[in-house]
Coordinates of C-alpha atoms in Angstrom, one line a residue:
X202 CA -14.1 5.6 15.3
X203 CA -17.8 4.8 15.2
X204 CA -18.2 1.1 15.2
X205 CA -21.3 -0.8 14.0
X206 CA -22.2 -4.2 15.5
X207 CA -24.5 -6.2 13.2
X208 CA -26.4 -8.6 15.5
X209 CA -28.0 -11.0 13.0
X210 CA -28.2 -14.7 12.0
X211 CA -29.0 -13.7 8.5
X212 CA -30.2 -16.6 6.3
X213 CA -28.5 -19.8 7.3
X214 CA -27.4 -21.8 4.2
X215 CA -27.7 -18.9 1.8
X216 CA -24.4 -17.0 1.1
X217 CA -26.1 -14.8 -1.5
X218 CA -28.9 -13.6 0.9
X219 CA -26.3 -13.0 3.7
X220 CA -24.3 -10.8 1.4
X221 CA -27.4 -8.8 0.8
X222 CA -27.9 -8.4 4.5
X223 CA -24.3 -7.3 4.9
X224 CA -24.7 -4.8 2.1
X225 CA -27.8 -3.3 3.6
X226 CA -26.1 -3.1 7.0
X227 CA -23.0 -1.5 5.5
X228 CA -25.2 1.2 4.0
X229 CA -26.9 1.9 7.3
X230 CA -23.6 1.9 9.2
X231 CA -22.0 4.3 6.7
X232 CA -25.0 6.7 6.9
X233 CA -24.5 6.7 10.7
X234 CA -20.9 7.7 10.3
X235 CA -19.4 4.3 11.2
X236 CA -15.8 3.5 10.0
X237 CA -16.1 -0.2 10.8
X238 CA -19.0 -2.8 10.5
X239 CA -18.7 -6.1 12.3
X240 CA -20.8 -9.2 11.5
X241 CA -21.0 -12.4 13.6
X242 CA -19.2 -15.7 13.5
X243 CA -19.8 -17.7 10.3
X244 CA -22.2 -14.9 9.1
X245 CA -21.8 -15.7 5.4
X246 CA -23.1 -19.2 5.6
X247 CA -24.9 -19.6 9.0
X248 CA -23.6 -21.6 12.0
X249 CA -25.7 -24.7 12.4
X250 CA -25.7 -25.9 8.8
X251 CA -24.0 -29.3 9.3
X252 CA -22.1 -30.7 6.4
X253 CA -23.1 -27.7 4.3
X254 CA -20.3 -26.0 6.1
X255 CA -17.7 -27.7 4.0
X256 CA -19.8 -27.3 0.8
X257 CA -20.1 -23.6 1.3
X258 CA -16.5 -22.9 2.5
X259 CA -14.4 -20.6 0.3
X260 CA -10.8 -19.5 0.1
X261 CA -9.9 -16.2 1.9
X262 CA -9.7 -14.6 -1.6
X263 CA -12.8 -16.3 -3.0
X264 CA -15.9 -14.9 -4.7
X265 CA -17.6 -13.9 -1.5
X266 CA -14.4 -12.1 -0.4
X267 CA -14.6 -10.1 -3.6
X268 CA -18.2 -9.3 -3.0
X269 CA -17.5 -8.1 0.6
X270 CA -14.6 -6.0 -0.8
X271 CA -17.1 -4.4 -3.2
X272 CA -19.6 -3.8 -0.4
X273 CA -16.9 -2.1 1.8
X274 CA -15.6 0.1 -1.0
X275 CA -19.2 1.0 -2.2
X276 CA -20.1 2.3 1.2
X277 CA -16.7 3.5 2.4
X278 CA -16.7 1.4 5.6
X279 CA -14.3 -1.3 6.8
X280 CA -15.9 -4.7 7.4
X281 CA -15.2 -7.7 9.6
X282 CA -17.1 -10.9 8.8
X283 CA -17.1 -14.5 9.8
X284 CA -17.1 -17.3 7.3
X285 CA -15.8 -20.9 6.8
X286 CA -12.4 -20.7 5.0
X287 CA -11.4 -23.5 2.6
X288 CA -7.6 -24.1 2.5
X289 CA -6.7 -27.2 0.6
X290 CA -8.5 -30.1 2.3
X291 CA -9.1 -28.3 5.5
X292 CA -11.8 -25.9 6.6
X293 CA -11.3 -23.2 9.2
X294 CA -13.7 -21.1 11.2
X295 CA -12.4 -17.7 10.1
X296 CA -12.9 -14.0 10.2
X297 CA -11.6 -11.5 7.7
X298 CA -11.1 -7.7 7.9
X299 CA -11.5 -5.7 4.7
X300 CA -10.6 -2.0 4.6
X301 CA -13.0 0.8 3.4
X302 CA -11.3 0.7 0.0
X303 CA -11.9 -3.0 -0.4
X304 CA -8.3 -4.2 0.5
X305 CA -8.2 -7.5 2.5
X306 CA -6.2 -6.5 5.6
X307 CA -6.2 -9.6 7.8
X308 CA -7.6 -13.1 8.1
X309 CA -7.9 -15.0 11.4
X310 CA -8.6 -18.7 12.0
X311 CA -10.3 -19.7 15.3
X312 CA -7.8 -21.2 17.6
X313 CA -10.1 -22.7 20.2
X314 CA -13.0 -24.8 18.8
X315 CA -16.1 -25.1 21.0
X316 CA -17.9 -28.4 21.3
X317 CA -18.2 -31.5 19.1
X318 CA -20.0 -29.6 16.3
X319 CA -17.0 -27.3 15.7
X320 CA -14.4 -30.0 16.2
X321 CA -16.2 -32.2 13.7
X322 CA -16.2 -29.5 10.9
X323 CA -13.2 -27.3 11.4
X324 CA -9.4 -27.4 11.8
X325 CA -7.8 -25.4 14.5
X326 CA -5.9 -22.2 13.7
X327 CA -2.5 -21.6 15.2
X328 CA -1.9 -17.8 15.2
X329 CA -3.4 -16.2 18.3
X330 CA -2.6 -12.7 17.3
X331 CA -3.7 -11.3 13.9
X332 CA -3.9 -7.5 13.6
X333 CA -4.3 -4.6 11.1
X334 CA -4.5 -0.8 11.2
X335 CA -7.8 0.9 10.5
X336 CA -8.2 4.7 10.9
X337 CA -5.2 4.9 13.2
X338 CA -6.4 2.0 15.5
X339 CA -4.7 -1.4 15.8
X340 CA -7.5 -3.9 15.3
X341 CA -7.1 -7.4 16.5
X342 CA -9.2 -10.4 15.5
X343 CA -10.4 -13.4 17.5
X344 CA -13.6 -15.5 17.4
X345 CA -16.2 -16.4 20.1
X346 CA -14.7 -19.0 22.4
X347 CA -11.2 -17.7 21.9
X348 CA -12.0 -14.6 24.1
X349 CA -12.8 -16.8 27.0
X350 CA -9.1 -17.8 27.3
X351 CA -7.4 -14.9 29.1
X352 CA -4.1 -15.9 27.5
X353 CA -5.5 -15.0 24.0
X354 CA -6.6 -11.6 25.0
X355 CA -3.5 -10.8 27.0
X356 CA -1.4 -11.7 23.9
X357 CA -3.3 -9.1 22.0
X358 CA -2.8 -6.6 24.8
X359 CA 1.0 -7.2 24.7
X360 CA 1.0 -6.8 20.9
X361 CA -0.7 -3.4 21.2
X362 CA -4.3 -4.2 20.1
X363 CA -6.6 -1.2 20.7
X364 CA -9.8 -2.8 19.6
X365 CA -10.3 -6.5 19.8
X366 CA -13.1 -7.6 17.4
X367 CA -14.9 -10.8 18.3
X368 CA -17.4 -12.3 15.8
X369 CA -19.4 -14.6 18.0
X370 CA -22.1 -17.4 18.1
X371 CA -22.9 -17.2 21.8
X372 CA -25.7 -19.5 22.8
X373 CA -27.9 -20.2 25.8
X374 CA -27.1 -20.6 28.7
X375 CA -23.8 -18.8 28.4
X376 CA -25.0 -15.2 28.3
X377 CA -22.8 -14.3 31.2
X378 CA -19.9 -14.2 28.7
X379 CA -21.4 -11.2 27.0
X380 CA -22.8 -9.7 30.2
X381 CA -19.8 -10.1 32.5
X382 CA -16.7 -11.7 31.0
X383 CA -16.3 -9.4 27.9
X384 CA -16.3 -6.1 29.9
X385 CA -13.8 -7.7 32.3
X386 CA -11.5 -8.7 29.4
X387 CA -11.6 -5.1 28.2
X388 CA -10.7 -3.7 31.6
X389 CA -8.0 -6.2 32.6
X390 CA -6.3 -5.7 29.2
X391 CA -7.0 -2.0 28.7
X392 CA -8.5 -2.2 25.3
X393 CA -11.9 -1.9 23.6
X394 CA -13.7 -5.3 22.9
X395 CA -16.4 -5.5 20.3
X396 CA -18.3 -8.8 20.8
X397 CA -20.8 -9.3 18.0
X398 CA -23.3 -12.2 18.3
X399 CA -25.9 -14.1 16.3
X400 CA -29.6 -13.9 17.4
X401 CA -32.5 -16.3 17.6
X402 CA -32.8 -20.1 17.2
X403 CA -30.8 -21.9 14.6
X404 CA -31.0 -25.7 14.5
X405 CA -30.3 -27.0 18.0
X406 CA -28.8 -23.7 19.2
X407 CA -30.5 -20.6 20.7
X408 CA -28.3 -17.6 20.2
X409 CA -28.7 -15.0 22.9
X410 CA -27.7 -11.7 21.2
X411 CA -26.4 -9.2 23.7
X412 CA -23.7 -7.9 21.4
X413 CA -21.4 -5.6 23.3
X414 CA -18.9 -2.9 22.8
X415 CA -17.0 -2.7 26.1
X416 CA -14.5 0.0 26.9
X417 CA -11.2 -0.1 28.8
X418 CA -13.0 1.1 31.9
X419 CA -14.9 -2.2 31.9
X420 CA -18.2 -0.6 31.0
X421 CA -20.4 -1.7 28.1
X422 CA -20.6 1.4 26.0
X423 CA -23.4 -0.1 24.0
X424 CA -25.3 -3.4 24.3
X425 CA -27.9 -5.0 22.0
X426 CA -30.9 -6.9 23.1
X427 CA -31.9 -10.4 22.1
X428 CA -33.2 -9.8 18.6
X429 CA -31.7 -8.7 15.3
X430 CA -30.4 -5.1 15.3
X431 CA -27.6 -2.8 14.3
X432 CA -26.0 -1.0 17.3
X433 CA -23.3 1.7 17.1
X434 CA -20.7 2.8 19.6
X435 CA -17.5 4.9 19.5
X436 CA -13.9 3.7 20.0
X437 CA -12.1 6.7 21.4
X438 CA -8.3 6.7 21.3
X439 CA -8.0 9.6 23.8
X440 CA -10.2 7.7 26.3
X441 CA -8.1 4.6 25.7
X442 CA -4.8 6.4 26.3
X443 CA -6.1 8.0 29.5
X444 CA -7.4 4.7 30.8
X445 CA -4.1 3.0 30.1
X446 CA -2.2 5.7 32.0
X447 CA -4.5 5.3 35.0
X448 CA -4.6 1.5 35.0
X449 CA -1.0 0.3 34.4
X450 CA -1.7 -3.4 34.4
X451 CA 0.6 -4.2 31.5
X452 CA 3.5 -2.2 33.0
X453 CA 3.0 -3.8 36.5
X454 CA 3.2 -7.4 35.2
X455 CA 5.9 -9.6 36.6
X456 CA 6.5 -12.1 33.8
X457 CA 9.2 -13.9 35.7
X458 CA 6.5 -15.3 38.1
X459 CA 4.3 -16.7 35.3
X460 CA 6.5 -19.4 33.8
X461 CA 4.4 -22.2 35.2
X462 CA 1.4 -21.0 33.2
X463 CA 3.0 -22.4 30.0

């Protein structure tokens, strides 16, 4: 499945403008044969928008979700996007997967919040594994800092995730996460990992780009630069099956030895 990674910070503070960016990117992705488009963490609103985070938060089935569903069905491409999710009095840092026919398939709430900014504005999610099927692949969702916890990614591997989608807001000086950690996560868990970042300066943060689609061989199949761009790479089920046969990490585990980890 051809997968499109939208590396962009869009227009922080303007949901309407960010939906336009997403629509345009979906058209380009579909024209290139992509079956899935992935946007970064909190793409619909912007990341460093302070108290506007709560003001712009919406339910998982809110107006913006309806617009994304329309975008997906109009272009015939599945979409993953980050947004602040309003649920009662709480706001979550969330990512939602919408199918190519506009059906909402999965919604994930970030389980590990990074820094005081996120802890001040979001509640923690409590489901580490959220998945859905797209074009015969089992897609798993996680967000940014979550992928830096090996337990999170291993839980996805044990649950059969083929492609782990990671909307991200990776900032300077942590670019080693995109450059080194993400390919290692893909290799040690025998899956594809799509890590899709923001780009440029936003408030006090400098986002480093470097969006990556890493394969189960630990190689970055595609990698963006530091600016805004749309990059495309292929998730190959045959390559994934062959890699899993050659690298039996999951079969060779000894869970009885790991009790002290929890």
